[in-house]
């Protein structure tokens, strides 16, 4: 028997590249940690395993969040918007570090006085995070 | 004199269609209300006016949020992610209704038991919201 595509997956509107934007939100703090792309395969794996899996456009492959950094995201809820083309994942973030810069969130720059200002601290040096690569 | 492009706008990575995804987050509740696209013009107008302006891909034009519904978003902070290709707007949402379905948030469907289930109420009937069109 061929494996079946879940019906819930068919209700999603993937874009012309077969991707959908997924927003990871910390379920304790409600902070938005990052936004990244998923394809059908990575979304299905995310739902089946409960761990966030994205699709890296730069590397052109499935990207299991935490595979290099150890900073995994366990996924406790998946929401879909009215157009069916954006997802929210409610996650627990390992070490509270979602960003490759070693910060809690990828959204660490705020526009102030016409300049993007960095407002969040680095929790862990990226050289330490990725030292095993 | 020609009008100058602000430097902060040049630091943004627009996609091949000249767009960037913007996530509107309620600054009181931290709930994610919606996600939509902006082009340079709509983002610049958003920052200059303090009111959310998007770019509608379906209508192929600037879309001043609230122009039809009356449900405006005043923007109190703009954040940019590490890749420079996704924005978060911290907003106050008129009537607490961001979605064209009359709900608080566009993200009103949750995946439960393999089905997308609607978990949020309609605050105002869309027929009433858009009755003047």
Tab-separated table of C-alpha atoms in Angstrom:
chain	number	residue	atom	x	y	z
A	1	UNK	CA	0.000	0.000	0.000
A	2	UNK	CA	1.129	3.514	-0.723
A	3	UNK	CA	1.321	5.851	2.200
A	4	UNK	CA	-1.577	8.262	2.221
A	5	UNK	CA	-1.335	12.013	2.435
A	6	UNK	CA	-3.238	13.178	5.503
A	7	UNK	CA	-6.360	15.148	4.622
A	8	UNK	CA	-5.345	18.074	6.847
A	9	UNK	CA	-2.253	18.505	4.692
A	10	UNK	CA	-4.356	18.894	1.556
A	11	UNK	CA	-6.143	21.890	3.080
A	12	UNK	CA	-2.946	23.896	3.120
A	13	UNK	CA	-2.115	26.363	0.367
A	14	UNK	CA	1.531	25.921	-0.453
A	15	UNK	CA	3.072	28.614	-2.648
A	16	UNK	CA	4.431	28.179	-6.170
A	17	UNK	CA	7.614	26.723	-4.664
A	18	UNK	CA	5.675	24.220	-2.563
A	19	UNK	CA	6.383	26.097	0.645
A	20	UNK	CA	4.452	27.651	3.534
A	21	UNK	CA	5.718	30.174	6.091
A	22	UNK	CA	5.774	28.882	9.678
A	23	UNK	CA	6.084	31.211	12.657
A	24	UNK	CA	7.518	29.660	15.821
A	25	UNK	CA	6.117	31.265	18.964
A	26	UNK	CA	7.299	30.440	22.481
A	27	UNK	CA	4.281	28.979	24.215
A	28	UNK	CA	5.375	30.243	27.635
A	29	UNK	CA	6.343	33.818	26.816
A	30	UNK	CA	4.366	34.239	23.567
A	31	UNK	CA	7.474	35.740	22.028
A	32	UNK	CA	7.886	35.162	18.309
A	33	UNK	CA	11.155	33.277	18.010
A	34	UNK	CA	11.611	32.862	14.268
A	35	UNK	CA	9.879	32.450	10.943
A	36	UNK	CA	10.964	29.881	8.389
A	37	UNK	CA	9.643	27.854	5.486
A	38	UNK	CA	8.208	24.342	5.418
A	39	UNK	CA	7.373	22.032	2.549
A	40	UNK	CA	4.818	19.211	2.734
A	41	UNK	CA	7.369	16.695	3.915
A	42	UNK	CA	8.794	18.844	6.692
A	43	UNK	CA	5.345	19.842	7.938
A	44	UNK	CA	4.154	16.251	7.980
A	45	UNK	CA	7.258	15.194	9.889
A	46	UNK	CA	6.776	18.090	12.336
A	47	UNK	CA	3.239	16.971	13.118
A	48	UNK	CA	4.125	13.285	13.317
A	49	UNK	CA	7.182	13.724	15.523
A	50	UNK	CA	6.237	16.809	17.533
A	51	UNK	CA	9.594	18.401	16.698
A	52	UNK	CA	9.946	21.388	14.368
A	53	UNK	CA	11.279	20.532	10.920
A	54	UNK	CA	11.709	23.275	8.316
A	55	UNK	CA	12.829	23.493	4.727
A	56	UNK	CA	16.018	25.436	4.129
A	57	UNK	CA	15.828	27.341	0.875
A	58	UNK	CA	19.530	28.228	0.983
A	59	UNK	CA	20.579	24.617	1.520
A	60	UNK	CA	17.704	23.240	-0.532
A	61	UNK	CA	16.912	20.472	1.914
A	62	UNK	CA	14.910	19.459	4.967
A	63	UNK	CA	16.259	21.145	8.092
A	64	UNK	CA	15.528	19.510	11.423
A	65	UNK	CA	15.709	22.477	13.792
A	66	UNK	CA	18.454	21.781	16.321
A	67	UNK	CA	20.320	19.254	14.182
A	68	UNK	CA	23.466	21.395	14.283
A	69	UNK	CA	22.848	23.660	17.287
A	70	UNK	CA	21.144	21.230	19.647
A	71	UNK	CA	18.478	23.904	20.050
A	72	UNK	CA	15.366	21.905	19.246
A	73	UNK	CA	11.762	23.057	19.218
A	74	UNK	CA	9.082	20.750	20.562
A	75	UNK	CA	5.770	21.623	18.962
A	76	UNK	CA	2.644	21.666	21.100
A	77	UNK	CA	0.134	23.256	18.774
A	78	UNK	CA	-0.136	24.061	15.078
A	79	UNK	CA	-2.427	26.845	13.881
A	80	UNK	CA	-3.421	27.786	10.331
A	81	UNK	CA	-4.600	31.181	9.134
A	82	UNK	CA	-7.762	32.032	7.218
A	83	UNK	CA	-6.028	31.863	3.838
A	84	UNK	CA	-4.407	28.558	4.703
A	85	UNK	CA	-0.974	29.850	3.774
A	86	UNK	CA	0.734	30.703	7.079
A	87	UNK	CA	1.259	28.504	10.155
A	88	UNK	CA	1.987	29.230	13.810
A	89	UNK	CA	3.815	26.639	15.884
A	90	UNK	CA	3.527	26.911	19.671
A	91	UNK	CA	6.897	25.617	20.818
A	92	UNK	CA	9.167	24.935	23.731
A	93	UNK	CA	12.628	26.113	22.717
A	94	UNK	CA	15.709	24.271	23.968
A	95	UNK	CA	18.019	26.610	25.918
A	96	UNK	CA	15.706	29.504	24.992
A	97	UNK	CA	17.905	30.067	21.947
A	98	UNK	CA	16.163	29.996	18.585
A	99	UNK	CA	18.500	32.242	16.584
A	100	UNK	CA	21.789	31.200	14.986
A	101	UNK	CA	23.281	34.361	16.489
A	102	UNK	CA	22.813	32.818	19.952
A	103	UNK	CA	19.845	34.975	20.854
A	104	UNK	CA	16.413	34.004	22.144
A	105	UNK	CA	14.648	35.283	19.043
A	106	UNK	CA	15.687	36.057	15.489
A	107	UNK	CA	13.755	39.323	15.836
A	108	UNK	CA	16.349	41.207	17.851
A	109	UNK	CA	16.444	44.440	15.809
A	110	UNK	CA	14.019	47.289	16.424
A	111	UNK	CA	13.617	50.364	14.231
A	112	UNK	CA	14.377	53.385	16.421
A	113	UNK	CA	15.156	56.886	15.211
A	114	UNK	CA	15.518	55.579	11.684
A	115	UNK	CA	18.075	52.906	12.574
A	116	UNK	CA	17.820	49.151	13.185
A	117	UNK	CA	19.034	48.809	16.758
A	118	UNK	CA	19.965	45.506	18.382
A	119	UNK	CA	17.962	45.251	21.592
A	120	UNK	CA	18.492	41.640	22.722
A	121	UNK	CA	21.596	40.043	24.233
A	122	UNK	CA	23.517	37.068	22.890
A	123	UNK	CA	22.869	34.222	25.310
A	124	UNK	CA	25.545	31.921	23.930
A	125	UNK	CA	28.405	32.575	21.527
A	126	UNK	CA	27.636	31.003	18.135
A	127	UNK	CA	31.214	29.667	18.000
A	128	UNK	CA	30.338	27.559	21.029
A	129	UNK	CA	26.956	26.536	19.679
A	130	UNK	CA	28.330	25.278	16.378
A	131	UNK	CA	31.743	24.098	17.617
A	132	UNK	CA	31.068	20.490	16.610
A	133	UNK	CA	30.511	21.202	12.962
B	1	UNK	CA	15.059	67.304	-5.116
B	2	UNK	CA	14.150	63.670	-5.364
B	3	UNK	CA	12.842	62.048	-2.239
B	4	UNK	CA	15.461	59.852	-0.634
B	5	UNK	CA	15.015	56.243	0.312
B	6	UNK	CA	15.625	55.891	4.047
B	7	UNK	CA	18.765	53.903	4.841
B	8	UNK	CA	16.888	51.523	7.135
B	9	UNK	CA	14.768	50.460	4.163
B	10	UNK	CA	17.841	49.467	2.185
B	11	UNK	CA	18.830	46.997	4.888
B	12	UNK	CA	15.748	44.908	4.221
B	13	UNK	CA	15.877	41.867	1.985
B	14	UNK	CA	12.800	41.948	-0.191
B	15	UNK	CA	12.043	38.763	-2.113
B	16	UNK	CA	12.097	38.332	-5.891
B	17	UNK	CA	8.650	39.950	-6.018
B	18	UNK	CA	9.797	42.941	-3.996
B	19	UNK	CA	7.880	41.811	-0.919
B	20	UNK	CA	8.546	41.023	2.738
B	21	UNK	CA	6.338	39.100	5.154
B	22	UNK	CA	5.036	41.166	8.085
B	23	UNK	CA	3.562	39.557	11.192
B	24	UNK	CA	1.143	41.721	13.175
B	25	UNK	CA	1.229	40.922	16.884
B	26	UNK	CA	-1.115	42.468	19.436
B	27	UNK	CA	1.143	44.418	21.784
B	28	UNK	CA	-1.194	43.912	24.749
B	29	UNK	CA	-1.954	40.193	24.468
B	30	UNK	CA	1.056	39.151	22.349
B	31	UNK	CA	-1.339	37.207	20.171
B	32	UNK	CA	-0.345	36.904	16.531
B	33	UNK	CA	-3.190	38.547	14.637
B	34	UNK	CA	-2.242	38.078	10.999
B	35	UNK	CA	0.603	37.796	8.533
B	36	UNK	CA	0.641	39.663	5.250
B	37	UNK	CA	3.007	41.056	2.657
B	38	UNK	CA	4.522	44.505	2.333
B	39	UNK	CA	6.450	46.153	-0.471
B	40	UNK	CA	8.866	49.041	-0.013
B	41	UNK	CA	6.193	51.655	-0.450
B	42	UNK	CA	3.749	50.118	2.033
B	43	UNK	CA	6.459	49.581	4.637
B	44	UNK	CA	7.707	53.129	4.300
B	45	UNK	CA	4.167	54.459	4.647
B	46	UNK	CA	3.614	52.216	7.678
B	47	UNK	CA	6.662	53.631	9.440
B	48	UNK	CA	5.930	57.217	8.458
B	49	UNK	CA	2.254	57.172	9.425
B	50	UNK	CA	2.274	54.652	12.283
B	51	UNK	CA	-0.620	52.791	10.664
B	52	UNK	CA	-0.237	49.340	9.103
B	53	UNK	CA	-0.171	49.328	5.313
B	54	UNK	CA	0.256	46.059	3.429
B	55	UNK	CA	0.520	44.991	-0.168
B	56	UNK	CA	-2.321	42.827	-1.436
B	57	UNK	CA	-1.039	40.245	-3.880
B	58	UNK	CA	-4.557	39.263	-4.918
B	59	UNK	CA	-5.575	42.854	-5.639
B	60	UNK	CA	-2.094	43.846	-6.767
B	61	UNK	CA	-2.121	47.119	-4.887
B	62	UNK	CA	-1.331	48.891	-1.627
B	63	UNK	CA	-3.792	47.878	1.091
B	64	UNK	CA	-4.273	50.252	4.003
B	65	UNK	CA	-5.421	47.897	6.735
B	66	UNK	CA	-8.865	49.015	7.863
B	67	UNK	CA	-9.715	50.942	4.680
B	68	UNK	CA	-12.777	48.736	4.123
B	69	UNK	CA	-13.393	47.238	7.555
B	70	UNK	CA	-12.570	50.202	9.757
B	71	UNK	CA	-10.348	47.819	11.699
B	72	UNK	CA	-7.073	49.690	11.652
B	73	UNK	CA	-3.766	48.733	13.204
B	74	UNK	CA	-1.654	51.392	14.870
B	75	UNK	CA	1.967	50.316	14.834
B	76	UNK	CA	4.099	50.908	17.923
B	77	UNK	CA	7.214	48.923	17.087
B	78	UNK	CA	8.780	47.314	14.018
B	79	UNK	CA	11.223	44.449	14.410
B	80	UNK	CA	13.390	42.769	11.783
B	81	UNK	CA	14.787	39.249	11.897
B	82	UNK	CA	18.389	38.126	11.505
B	83	UNK	CA	18.019	37.450	7.787
B	84	UNK	CA	16.331	40.795	7.233
B	85	UNK	CA	13.425	39.183	5.432
B	86	UNK	CA	10.588	39.023	7.986
B	87	UNK	CA	9.077	41.830	10.078
B	88	UNK	CA	7.033	41.921	13.276
B	89	UNK	CA	4.688	44.822	13.904
B	90	UNK	CA	3.563	45.425	17.483
B	91	UNK	CA	0.065	46.805	17.000
B	92	UNK	CA	-3.077	48.028	18.651
B	93	UNK	CA	-5.984	46.492	16.737
B	94	UNK	CA	-9.219	48.448	16.332
B	95	UNK	CA	-12.173	46.505	17.781
B	96	UNK	CA	-9.814	43.582	18.435
B	97	UNK	CA	-10.776	42.263	15.004
B	98	UNK	CA	-7.917	41.643	12.575
B	99	UNK	CA	-9.465	38.896	10.443
B	100	UNK	CA	-11.889	39.415	7.552
B	101	UNK	CA	-13.982	36.608	9.087
B	102	UNK	CA	-14.729	38.907	12.032
B	103	UNK	CA	-12.393	37.148	14.428
B	104	UNK	CA	-9.630	38.540	16.614
B	105	UNK	CA	-6.920	36.658	14.746
B	106	UNK	CA	-6.618	35.061	11.322
B	107	UNK	CA	-5.075	32.053	13.082
B	108	UNK	CA	-8.312	30.541	14.380
B	109	UNK	CA	-7.809	26.941	13.244
B	110	UNK	CA	-5.890	24.407	15.325
B	111	UNK	CA	-4.841	20.951	14.182
B	112	UNK	CA	-6.482	18.460	16.563
B	113	UNK	CA	-6.921	14.750	15.977
B	114	UNK	CA	-5.901	15.208	12.359
B	115	UNK	CA	-8.489	17.902	11.627
B	116	UNK	CA	-8.322	21.698	11.432
B	117	UNK	CA	-10.728	22.795	14.139
B	118	UNK	CA	-12.055	26.326	14.517
B	119	UNK	CA	-11.353	27.388	18.087
B	120	UNK	CA	-12.112	31.120	18.101
B	121	UNK	CA	-15.460	32.899	17.967
B	122	UNK	CA	-16.653	35.408	15.397
B	123	UNK	CA	-16.800	38.765	17.187
B	124	UNK	CA	-18.685	40.580	14.442
B	125	UNK	CA	-20.510	39.273	11.381
B	126	UNK	CA	-18.472	40.077	8.237
B	127	UNK	CA	-21.704	41.192	6.527
B	128	UNK	CA	-21.906	43.961	9.085
B	129	UNK	CA	-18.213	44.801	8.871
B	130	UNK	CA	-18.252	45.231	5.103
B	131	UNK	CA	-21.820	46.508	4.725
B	132	UNK	CA	-20.698	49.835	3.260
B	133	UNK	CA	-18.893	48.356	0.291
